[in-house]
């Protein structure tokens, strides 16, 4: 689930938000200026894409740049949300 989510994030950044990806991208790549180059509006677009693709909700508090500043941290939040939604659906 981690690799699939990571690939989706990078696809959205490159193809939907139209930002060039750095030559080297790994989990420690910053989401902001020194990495993927996401600014506030681009971050919102990415969150909307993630919510739509995985049918999850990402509260702003969970994706605050002070808390989630790297690709790996963002992917971990999304994977955790996806797992929680799947567990909730299985329990019903």
PDB file of N, CA and C in Angstrom:
ATOM      1  N   UNK A   1       0.828  -1.190   0.000  1.00  0.00           N
ATOM      2  CA  UNK A   1       0.000   0.000   0.000  1.00  0.00           C
ATOM      3  C   UNK A   1       0.875   1.256   0.000  1.00  0.00           C
ATOM      4  N   UNK A   2       2.026   1.156   0.645  1.00  0.00           N
ATOM      5  CA  UNK A   2       2.941   2.295   0.734  1.00  0.00           C
ATOM      6  C   UNK A   2       3.431   2.716  -0.655  1.00  0.00           C
ATOM      7  N   UNK A   3       3.916   1.752  -1.431  1.00  0.00           N
ATOM      8  CA  UNK A   3       4.463   2.069  -2.755  1.00  0.00           C
ATOM      9  C   UNK A   3       3.386   2.595  -3.702  1.00  0.00           C
ATOM     10  N   UNK A   4       2.191   2.004  -3.630  1.00  0.00           N
ATOM     11  CA  UNK A   4       1.085   2.450  -4.476  1.00  0.00           C
ATOM     12  C   UNK A   4       0.716   3.903  -4.151  1.00  0.00           C
ATOM     13  N   UNK A   5       0.635   4.213  -2.871  1.00  0.00           N
ATOM     14  CA  UNK A   5       0.289   5.572  -2.436  1.00  0.00           C
ATOM     15  C   UNK A   5       1.379   6.548  -2.839  1.00  0.00           C
ATOM     16  N   UNK A   6       2.614   6.155  -2.641  1.00  0.00           N
ATOM     17  CA  UNK A   6       3.755   7.010  -3.006  1.00  0.00           C
ATOM     18  C   UNK A   6       3.736   7.305  -4.505  1.00  0.00           C
ATOM     19  N   UNK A   7       3.494   6.280  -5.315  1.00  0.00           N
ATOM     20  CA  UNK A   7       3.439   6.462  -6.767  1.00  0.00           C
ATOM     21  C   UNK A   7       2.288   7.387  -7.158  1.00  0.00           C
ATOM     22  N   UNK A   8       1.146   7.254  -6.490  1.00  0.00           N
ATOM     23  CA  UNK A   8       0.011   8.122  -6.793  1.00  0.00           C
ATOM     24  C   UNK A   8       0.347   9.573  -6.466  1.00  0.00           C
ATOM     25  N   UNK A   9       0.961   9.817  -5.314  1.00  0.00           N
ATOM     26  CA  UNK A   9       1.342  11.182  -4.928  1.00  0.00           C
ATOM     27  C   UNK A   9       2.256  11.784  -5.989  1.00  0.00           C
ATOM     28  N   UNK A  10       3.260  11.057  -6.404  1.00  0.00           N
ATOM     29  CA  UNK A  10       4.211  11.575  -7.387  1.00  0.00           C
ATOM     30  C   UNK A  10       3.548  11.806  -8.748  1.00  0.00           C
ATOM     31  N   UNK A  11       2.620  10.938  -9.121  1.00  0.00           N
ATOM     32  CA  UNK A  11       1.891  11.122 -10.373  1.00  0.00           C
ATOM     33  C   UNK A  11       1.057  12.393 -10.327  1.00  0.00           C
ATOM     34  N   UNK A  12       0.379  12.627  -9.215  1.00  0.00           N
ATOM     35  CA  UNK A  12      -0.436  13.843  -9.073  1.00  0.00           C
ATOM     36  C   UNK A  12       0.449  15.083  -9.133  1.00  0.00           C
ATOM     37  N   UNK A  13       1.569  15.054  -8.430  1.00  0.00           N
ATOM     38  CA  UNK A  13       2.472  16.209  -8.432  1.00  0.00           C
ATOM     39  C   UNK A  13       2.952  16.500  -9.848  1.00  0.00           C
ATOM     40  N   UNK A  14       3.339  15.466 -10.580  1.00  0.00           N
ATOM     41  CA  UNK A  14       3.878  15.639 -11.930  1.00  0.00           C
ATOM     42  C   UNK A  14       2.790  15.936 -12.964  1.00  0.00           C
ATOM     43  N   UNK A  15       1.694  15.175 -12.957  1.00  0.00           N
ATOM     44  CA  UNK A  15       0.727  15.230 -14.052  1.00  0.00           C
ATOM     45  C   UNK A  15      -0.474  16.142 -13.809  1.00  0.00           C
ATOM     46  N   UNK A  16      -0.889  16.306 -12.563  1.00  0.00           N
ATOM     47  CA  UNK A  16      -2.053  17.134 -12.268  1.00  0.00           C
ATOM     48  C   UNK A  16      -1.630  18.544 -11.856  1.00  0.00           C
ATOM     49  N   UNK A  17      -0.673  18.601 -10.935  1.00  0.00           N
ATOM     50  CA  UNK A  17      -0.209  19.907 -10.447  1.00  0.00           C
ATOM     51  C   UNK A  17       0.844  20.494 -11.389  1.00  0.00           C
ATOM     52  N   UNK A  18       1.414  19.657 -12.228  1.00  0.00           N
ATOM     53  CA  UNK A  18       2.400  20.074 -13.241  1.00  0.00           C
ATOM     54  C   UNK A  18       3.687  20.641 -12.659  1.00  0.00           C
ATOM     55  N   UNK A  19       4.194  19.971 -11.648  1.00  0.00           N
ATOM     56  CA  UNK A  19       5.495  20.347 -11.096  1.00  0.00           C
ATOM     57  C   UNK A  19       6.515  19.293 -11.509  1.00  0.00           C
ATOM     58  N   UNK A  20       7.695  19.713 -11.912  1.00  0.00           N
ATOM     59  CA  UNK A  20       8.727  18.729 -12.253  1.00  0.00           C
ATOM     60  C   UNK A  20       9.218  18.027 -10.987  1.00  0.00           C
ATOM     61  N   UNK A  21       9.437  16.740 -11.096  1.00  0.00           N
ATOM     62  CA  UNK A  21       9.955  15.989  -9.954  1.00  0.00           C
ATOM     63  C   UNK A  21      11.473  16.121  -9.913  1.00  0.00           C
ATOM     64  N   UNK A  22      12.029  16.175  -8.706  1.00  0.00           N
ATOM     65  CA  UNK A  22      13.495  16.200  -8.597  1.00  0.00           C
ATOM     66  C   UNK A  22      14.093  14.920  -9.175  1.00  0.00           C
ATOM     67  N   UNK A  23      15.375  14.963  -9.506  1.00  0.00           N
ATOM     68  CA  UNK A  23      16.052  13.789 -10.060  1.00  0.00           C
ATOM     69  C   UNK A  23      15.989  12.602  -9.104  1.00  0.00           C
ATOM     70  N   UNK A  24      16.134  12.893  -7.839  1.00  0.00           N
ATOM     71  CA  UNK A  24      16.119  11.830  -6.823  1.00  0.00           C
ATOM     72  C   UNK A  24      14.970  12.103  -5.864  1.00  0.00           C
ATOM     73  N   UNK A  25      14.067  11.127  -5.732  1.00  0.00           N
ATOM     74  CA  UNK A  25      12.927  11.243  -4.839  1.00  0.00           C
ATOM     75  C   UNK A  25      12.889  10.013  -3.950  1.00  0.00           C
ATOM     76  N   UNK A  26      12.871  10.236  -2.642  1.00  0.00           N
ATOM     77  CA  UNK A  26      12.708   9.136  -1.696  1.00  0.00           C
ATOM     78  C   UNK A  26      11.827   9.634  -0.549  1.00  0.00           C
ATOM     79  N   UNK A  27      11.645   8.823   0.467  1.00  0.00           N
ATOM     80  CA  UNK A  27      10.747   9.187   1.560  1.00  0.00           C
ATOM     81  C   UNK A  27      11.207  10.422   2.332  1.00  0.00           C
ATOM     82  N   UNK A  28      12.470  10.769   2.248  1.00  0.00           N
ATOM     83  CA  UNK A  28      12.960  11.947   2.977  1.00  0.00           C
ATOM     84  C   UNK A  28      12.852  13.230   2.145  1.00  0.00           C
ATOM     85  N   UNK A  29      12.346  13.128   0.916  1.00  0.00           N
ATOM     86  CA  UNK A  29      12.198  14.309   0.064  1.00  0.00           C
ATOM     87  C   UNK A  29      11.189  15.269   0.686  1.00  0.00           C
ATOM     88  N   UNK A  30      11.583  16.527   0.901  1.00  0.00           N
ATOM     89  CA  UNK A  30      10.644  17.511   1.465  1.00  0.00           C
ATOM     90  C   UNK A  30       9.491  17.773   0.499  1.00  0.00           C
ATOM     91  N   UNK A  31       8.337  18.080   1.063  1.00  0.00           N
ATOM     92  CA  UNK A  31       7.182  18.416   0.235  1.00  0.00           C
ATOM     93  C   UNK A  31       7.302  19.829  -0.321  1.00  0.00           C
ATOM     94  N   UNK A  32       8.030  20.696   0.383  1.00  0.00           N
ATOM     95  CA  UNK A  32       8.120  22.110   0.017  1.00  0.00           C
ATOM     96  C   UNK A  32       9.233  22.434  -0.947  1.00  0.00           C
ATOM     97  N   UNK A  33       9.775  23.635  -0.794  1.00  0.00           N
ATOM     98  CA  UNK A  33      10.742  24.212  -1.734  1.00  0.00           C
ATOM     99  C   UNK A  33      11.949  23.343  -2.060  1.00  0.00           C
ATOM    100  N   UNK A  34      12.541  22.737  -1.076  1.00  0.00           N
ATOM    101  CA  UNK A  34      13.774  21.988  -1.319  1.00  0.00           C
ATOM    102  C   UNK A  34      13.522  20.588  -1.874  1.00  0.00           C
ATOM    103  N   UNK A  35      12.244  20.277  -2.202  1.00  0.00           N
ATOM    104  CA  UNK A  35      11.934  18.938  -2.693  1.00  0.00           C
ATOM    105  C   UNK A  35      10.924  18.963  -3.818  1.00  0.00           C
ATOM    106  N   UNK A  36       9.672  18.627  -3.488  1.00  0.00           N
ATOM    107  CA  UNK A  36       8.630  18.555  -4.506  1.00  0.00           C
ATOM    108  C   UNK A  36       8.106  19.920  -4.924  1.00  0.00           C
ATOM    109  N   UNK A  37       8.357  20.937  -4.139  1.00  0.00           N
ATOM    110  CA  UNK A  37       7.965  22.293  -4.514  1.00  0.00           C
ATOM    111  C   UNK A  37       6.504  22.623  -4.283  1.00  0.00           C
ATOM    112  N   UNK A  38       5.843  21.878  -3.400  1.00  0.00           N
ATOM    113  CA  UNK A  38       4.431  22.137  -3.133  1.00  0.00           C
ATOM    114  C   UNK A  38       4.253  23.405  -2.305  1.00  0.00           C
ATOM    115  N   UNK A  39       3.396  24.272  -2.784  1.00  0.00           N
ATOM    116  CA  UNK A  39       2.987  25.442  -2.020  1.00  0.00           C
ATOM    117  C   UNK A  39       1.578  25.162  -1.518  1.00  0.00           C
ATOM    118  N   UNK A  40       0.967  26.107  -0.834  1.00  0.00           N
ATOM    119  CA  UNK A  40      -0.314  25.849  -0.175  1.00  0.00           C
ATOM    120  C   UNK A  40      -1.408  25.384  -1.132  1.00  0.00           C
ATOM    121  N   UNK A  41      -1.591  26.047  -2.270  1.00  0.00           N
ATOM    122  CA  UNK A  41      -2.646  25.636  -3.195  1.00  0.00           C
ATOM    123  C   UNK A  41      -2.363  24.269  -3.812  1.00  0.00           C
ATOM    124  N   UNK A  42      -1.116  24.006  -4.119  1.00  0.00           N
ATOM    125  CA  UNK A  42      -0.752  22.706  -4.674  1.00  0.00           C
ATOM    126  C   UNK A  42      -0.962  21.604  -3.631  1.00  0.00           C
ATOM    127  N   UNK A  43      -0.691  21.907  -2.377  1.00  0.00           N
ATOM    128  CA  UNK A  43      -0.898  20.939  -1.300  1.00  0.00           C
ATOM    129  C   UNK A  43      -2.381  20.625  -1.165  1.00  0.00           C
ATOM    130  N   UNK A  44      -3.224  21.642  -1.259  1.00  0.00           N
ATOM    131  CA  UNK A  44      -4.671  21.429  -1.187  1.00  0.00           C
ATOM    132  C   UNK A  44      -5.134  20.560  -2.353  1.00  0.00           C
ATOM    133  N   UNK A  45      -4.647  20.836  -3.546  1.00  0.00           N
ATOM    134  CA  UNK A  45      -5.005  20.021  -4.711  1.00  0.00           C
ATOM    135  C   UNK A  45      -4.580  18.569  -4.509  1.00  0.00           C
ATOM    136  N   UNK A  46      -3.383  18.362  -3.986  1.00  0.00           N
ATOM    137  CA  UNK A  46      -2.900  17.009  -3.724  1.00  0.00           C
ATOM    138  C   UNK A  46      -3.805  16.313  -2.716  1.00  0.00           C
ATOM    139  N   UNK A  47      -4.195  17.006  -1.655  1.00  0.00           N
ATOM    140  CA  UNK A  47      -5.060  16.408  -0.642  1.00  0.00           C
ATOM    141  C   UNK A  47      -6.423  16.030  -1.240  1.00  0.00           C
ATOM    142  N   UNK A  48      -6.975  16.898  -2.082  1.00  0.00           N
ATOM    143  CA  UNK A  48      -8.255  16.597  -2.726  1.00  0.00           C
ATOM    144  C   UNK A  48      -8.139  15.359  -3.619  1.00  0.00           C
ATOM    145  N   UNK A  49      -7.045  15.269  -4.343  1.00  0.00           N
ATOM    146  CA  UNK A  49      -6.813  14.105  -5.202  1.00  0.00           C
ATOM    147  C   UNK A  49      -6.702  12.819  -4.374  1.00  0.00           C
ATOM    148  N   UNK A  50      -5.971  12.893  -3.260  1.00  0.00           N
ATOM    149  CA  UNK A  50      -5.811  11.726  -2.386  1.00  0.00           C
ATOM    150  C   UNK A  50      -7.148  11.311  -1.779  1.00  0.00           C
ATOM    151  N   UNK A  51      -7.918  12.285  -1.309  1.00  0.00           N
ATOM    152  CA  UNK A  51      -9.220  11.984  -0.715  1.00  0.00           C
ATOM    153  C   UNK A  51     -10.144  11.333  -1.744  1.00  0.00           C
ATOM    154  N   UNK A  52     -10.137  11.852  -2.959  1.00  0.00           N
ATOM    155  CA  UNK A  52     -10.978  11.292  -4.003  1.00  0.00           C
ATOM    156  C   UNK A  52     -10.544   9.909  -4.437  1.00  0.00           C
ATOM    157  N   UNK A  53      -9.254   9.715  -4.593  1.00  0.00           N
ATOM    158  CA  UNK A  53      -8.726   8.424  -5.061  1.00  0.00           C
ATOM    159  C   UNK A  53      -8.962   7.309  -4.049  1.00  0.00           C
ATOM    160  N   UNK A  54      -8.756   7.611  -2.765  1.00  0.00           N
ATOM    161  CA  UNK A  54      -8.806   6.566  -1.743  1.00  0.00           C
ATOM    162  C   UNK A  54     -10.037   6.635  -0.848  1.00  0.00           C
ATOM    163  N   UNK A  55     -10.959   7.540  -1.152  1.00  0.00           N
ATOM    164  CA  UNK A  55     -12.198   7.685  -0.379  1.00  0.00           C
ATOM    165  C   UNK A  55     -11.897   7.814   1.120  1.00  0.00           C
ATOM    166  N   UNK A  56     -10.997   8.739   1.422  1.00  0.00           N
ATOM    167  CA  UNK A  56     -10.618   9.024   2.809  1.00  0.00           C
ATOM    168  C   UNK A  56     -10.794  10.511   3.073  1.00  0.00           C
ATOM    169  N   UNK A  57     -10.718  10.866   4.343  1.00  0.00           N
ATOM    170  CA  UNK A  57     -10.746  12.265   4.728  1.00  0.00           C
ATOM    171  C   UNK A  57      -9.417  12.591   5.402  1.00  0.00           C
ATOM    172  N   UNK A  58      -8.797  13.688   4.979  1.00  0.00           N
ATOM    173  CA  UNK A  58      -7.520  14.108   5.551  1.00  0.00           C
ATOM    174  C   UNK A  58      -7.707  15.451   6.252  1.00  0.00           C
ATOM    175  N   UNK A  59      -7.938  15.414   7.570  1.00  0.00           N
ATOM    176  CA  UNK A  59      -8.084  16.670   8.306  1.00  0.00           C
ATOM    177  C   UNK A  59      -6.819  17.514   8.201  1.00  0.00           C
ATOM    178  N   UNK A  60      -6.998  18.827   8.118  1.00  0.00           N
ATOM    179  CA  UNK A  60      -5.851  19.730   7.994  1.00  0.00           C
ATOM    180  C   UNK A  60      -4.839  19.527   9.110  1.00  0.00           C
ATOM    181  N   UNK A  61      -5.316  19.204  10.305  1.00  0.00           N
ATOM    182  CA  UNK A  61      -4.408  19.017  11.440  1.00  0.00           C
ATOM    183  C   UNK A  61      -3.428  17.870  11.208  1.00  0.00           C
ATOM    184  N   UNK A  62      -3.841  16.874  10.416  1.00  0.00           N
ATOM    185  CA  UNK A  62      -2.973  15.723  10.149  1.00  0.00           C
ATOM    186  C   UNK A  62      -1.980  15.974   9.027  1.00  0.00           C
ATOM    187  N   UNK A  63      -2.219  16.986   8.218  1.00  0.00           N
ATOM    188  CA  UNK A  63      -1.314  17.262   7.107  1.00  0.00           C
ATOM    189  C   UNK A  63      -0.636  18.619   7.243  1.00  0.00           C
ATOM    190  N   UNK A  64      -0.661  19.166   8.432  1.00  0.00           N
ATOM    191  CA  UNK A  64      -0.009  20.442   8.712  1.00  0.00           C
ATOM    192  C   UNK A  64       1.466  20.324   8.357  1.00  0.00           C
ATOM    193  N   UNK A  65       2.016  21.292   7.598  1.00  0.00           N
ATOM    194  CA  UNK A  65       3.425  21.228   7.205  1.00  0.00           C
ATOM    195  C   UNK A  65       4.400  21.145   8.383  1.00  0.00           C
ATOM    196  N   UNK A  66       3.978  21.600   9.551  1.00  0.00           N
ATOM    197  CA  UNK A  66       4.835  21.486  10.731  1.00  0.00           C
ATOM    198  C   UNK A  66       4.925  20.035  11.202  1.00  0.00           C
ATOM    199  N   UNK A  67       3.922  19.237  10.862  1.00  0.00           N
ATOM    200  CA  UNK A  67       3.871  17.834  11.275  1.00  0.00           C
ATOM    201  C   UNK A  67       4.302  16.910  10.131  1.00  0.00           C
ATOM    202  N   UNK A  68       3.813  17.175   8.941  1.00  0.00           N
ATOM    203  CA  UNK A  68       4.085  16.353   7.760  1.00  0.00           C
ATOM    204  C   UNK A  68       4.903  17.188   6.780  1.00  0.00           C
ATOM    205  N   UNK A  69       6.199  16.947   6.752  1.00  0.00           N
ATOM    206  CA  UNK A  69       7.047  17.790   5.908  1.00  0.00           C
ATOM    207  C   UNK A  69       7.785  17.024   4.814  1.00  0.00           C
ATOM    208  N   UNK A  70       7.682  15.693   4.820  1.00  0.00           N
ATOM    209  CA  UNK A  70       8.370  14.899   3.801  1.00  0.00           C
ATOM    210  C   UNK A  70       7.391  13.974   3.081  1.00  0.00           C
ATOM    211  N   UNK A  71       7.807  13.489   1.944  1.00  0.00           N
ATOM    212  CA  UNK A  71       7.003  12.550   1.177  1.00  0.00           C
ATOM    213  C   UNK A  71       6.665  11.323   2.013  1.00  0.00           C
ATOM    214  N   UNK A  72       7.632  10.792   2.713  1.00  0.00           N
ATOM    215  CA  UNK A  72       7.410   9.598   3.534  1.00  0.00           C
ATOM    216  C   UNK A  72       6.396   9.826   4.633  1.00  0.00           C
ATOM    217  N   UNK A  73       6.440  10.989   5.271  1.00  0.00           N
ATOM    218  CA  UNK A  73       5.475  11.298   6.323  1.00  0.00           C
ATOM    219  C   UNK A  73       4.065  11.413   5.752  1.00  0.00           C
ATOM    220  N   UNK A  74       3.940  12.054   4.594  1.00  0.00           N
ATOM    221  CA  UNK A  74       2.633  12.183   3.960  1.00  0.00           C
ATOM    222  C   UNK A  74       2.084  10.817   3.575  1.00  0.00           C
ATOM    223  N   UNK A  75       2.909  10.002   2.956  1.00  0.00           N
ATOM    224  CA  UNK A  75       2.476   8.665   2.549  1.00  0.00           C
ATOM    225  C   UNK A  75       2.052   7.858   3.780  1.00  0.00           C
ATOM    226  N   UNK A  76       2.781   7.965   4.878  1.00  0.00           N
ATOM    227  CA  UNK A  76       2.433   7.236   6.102  1.00  0.00           C
ATOM    228  C   UNK A  76       1.059   7.653   6.624  1.00  0.00           C
ATOM    229  N   UNK A  77       0.761   8.948   6.589  1.00  0.00           N
ATOM    230  CA  UNK A  77      -0.547   9.439   7.032  1.00  0.00           C
ATOM    231  C   UNK A  77      -1.651   8.868   6.145  1.00  0.00           C
ATOM    232  N   UNK A  78      -1.441   8.902   4.840  1.00  0.00           N
ATOM    233  CA  UNK A  78      -2.453   8.410   3.905  1.00  0.00           C
ATOM    234  C   UNK A  78      -2.648   6.903   4.070  1.00  0.00           C
ATOM    235  N   UNK A  79      -1.566   6.153   4.189  1.00  0.00           N
ATOM    236  CA  UNK A  79      -1.662   4.700   4.363  1.00  0.00           C
ATOM    237  C   UNK A  79      -2.388   4.380   5.666  1.00  0.00           C
ATOM    238  N   UNK A  80      -2.097   5.110   6.720  1.00  0.00           N
ATOM    239  CA  UNK A  80      -2.767   4.887   8.007  1.00  0.00           C
ATOM    240  C   UNK A  80      -4.255   5.153   7.875  1.00  0.00           C
ATOM    241  N   UNK A  81      -4.627   6.233   7.200  1.00  0.00           N
ATOM    242  CA  UNK A  81      -6.035   6.572   6.978  1.00  0.00           C
ATOM    243  C   UNK A  81      -6.717   5.489   6.147  1.00  0.00           C
ATOM    244  N   UNK A  82      -6.060   5.047   5.098  1.00  0.00           N
ATOM    245  CA  UNK A  82      -6.627   3.998   4.252  1.00  0.00           C
ATOM    246  C   UNK A  82      -6.838   2.716   5.049  1.00  0.00           C
ATOM    247  N   UNK A  83      -5.882   2.369   5.880  1.00  0.00           N
ATOM    248  CA  UNK A  83      -5.990   1.162   6.701  1.00  0.00           C
ATOM    249  C   UNK A  83      -7.138   1.291   7.694  1.00  0.00           C
ATOM    250  N   UNK A  84      -7.281   2.449   8.278  1.00  0.00           N
ATOM    251  CA  UNK A  84      -8.350   2.683   9.250  1.00  0.00           C
ATOM    252  C   UNK A  84      -9.716   2.573   8.570  1.00  0.00           C
ATOM    253  N   UNK A  85      -9.866   3.160   7.394  1.00  0.00           N
ATOM    254  CA  UNK A  85     -11.126   3.094   6.661  1.00  0.00           C
ATOM    255  C   UNK A  85     -11.435   1.635   6.295  1.00  0.00           C
ATOM    256  N   UNK A  86     -10.429   0.905   5.831  1.00  0.00           N
ATOM    257  CA  UNK A  86     -10.629  -0.489   5.466  1.00  0.00           C
ATOM    258  C   UNK A  86     -11.047  -1.323   6.678  1.00  0.00           C
ATOM    259  N   UNK A  87     -10.434  -1.065   7.819  1.00  0.00           N
ATOM    260  CA  UNK A  87     -10.778  -1.802   9.045  1.00  0.00           C
ATOM    261  C   UNK A  87     -12.197  -1.468   9.483  1.00  0.00           C
ATOM    262  N   UNK A  88     -12.580  -0.209   9.389  1.00  0.00           N
ATOM    263  CA  UNK A  88     -13.933   0.200   9.748  1.00  0.00           C
ATOM    264  C   UNK A  88     -14.966  -0.461   8.839  1.00  0.00           C
ATOM    265  N   UNK A  89     -14.669  -0.533   7.544  1.00  0.00           N
ATOM    266  CA  UNK A  89     -15.584  -1.158   6.596  1.00  0.00           C
ATOM    267  C   UNK A  89     -15.698  -2.663   6.839  1.00  0.00           C
ATOM    268  N   UNK A  90     -14.587  -3.289   7.200  1.00  0.00           N
ATOM    269  CA  UNK A  90     -14.591  -4.726   7.467  1.00  0.00           C
ATOM    270  C   UNK A  90     -15.378  -5.048   8.739  1.00  0.00           C
ATOM    271  N   UNK A  91     -15.350  -4.119   9.698  1.00  0.00           N
ATOM    272  CA  UNK A  91     -16.052  -4.337  10.958  1.00  0.00           C
ATOM    273  C   UNK A  91     -17.568  -4.210  10.813  1.00  0.00           C
ATOM    274  N   UNK A  92     -17.994  -3.555   9.737  1.00  0.00           N
ATOM    275  CA  UNK A  92     -19.445  -3.352   9.578  1.00  0.00           C
ATOM    276  C   UNK A  92     -20.116  -4.484   8.930  1.00  0.00           C
TER     277      UNK A  92
END
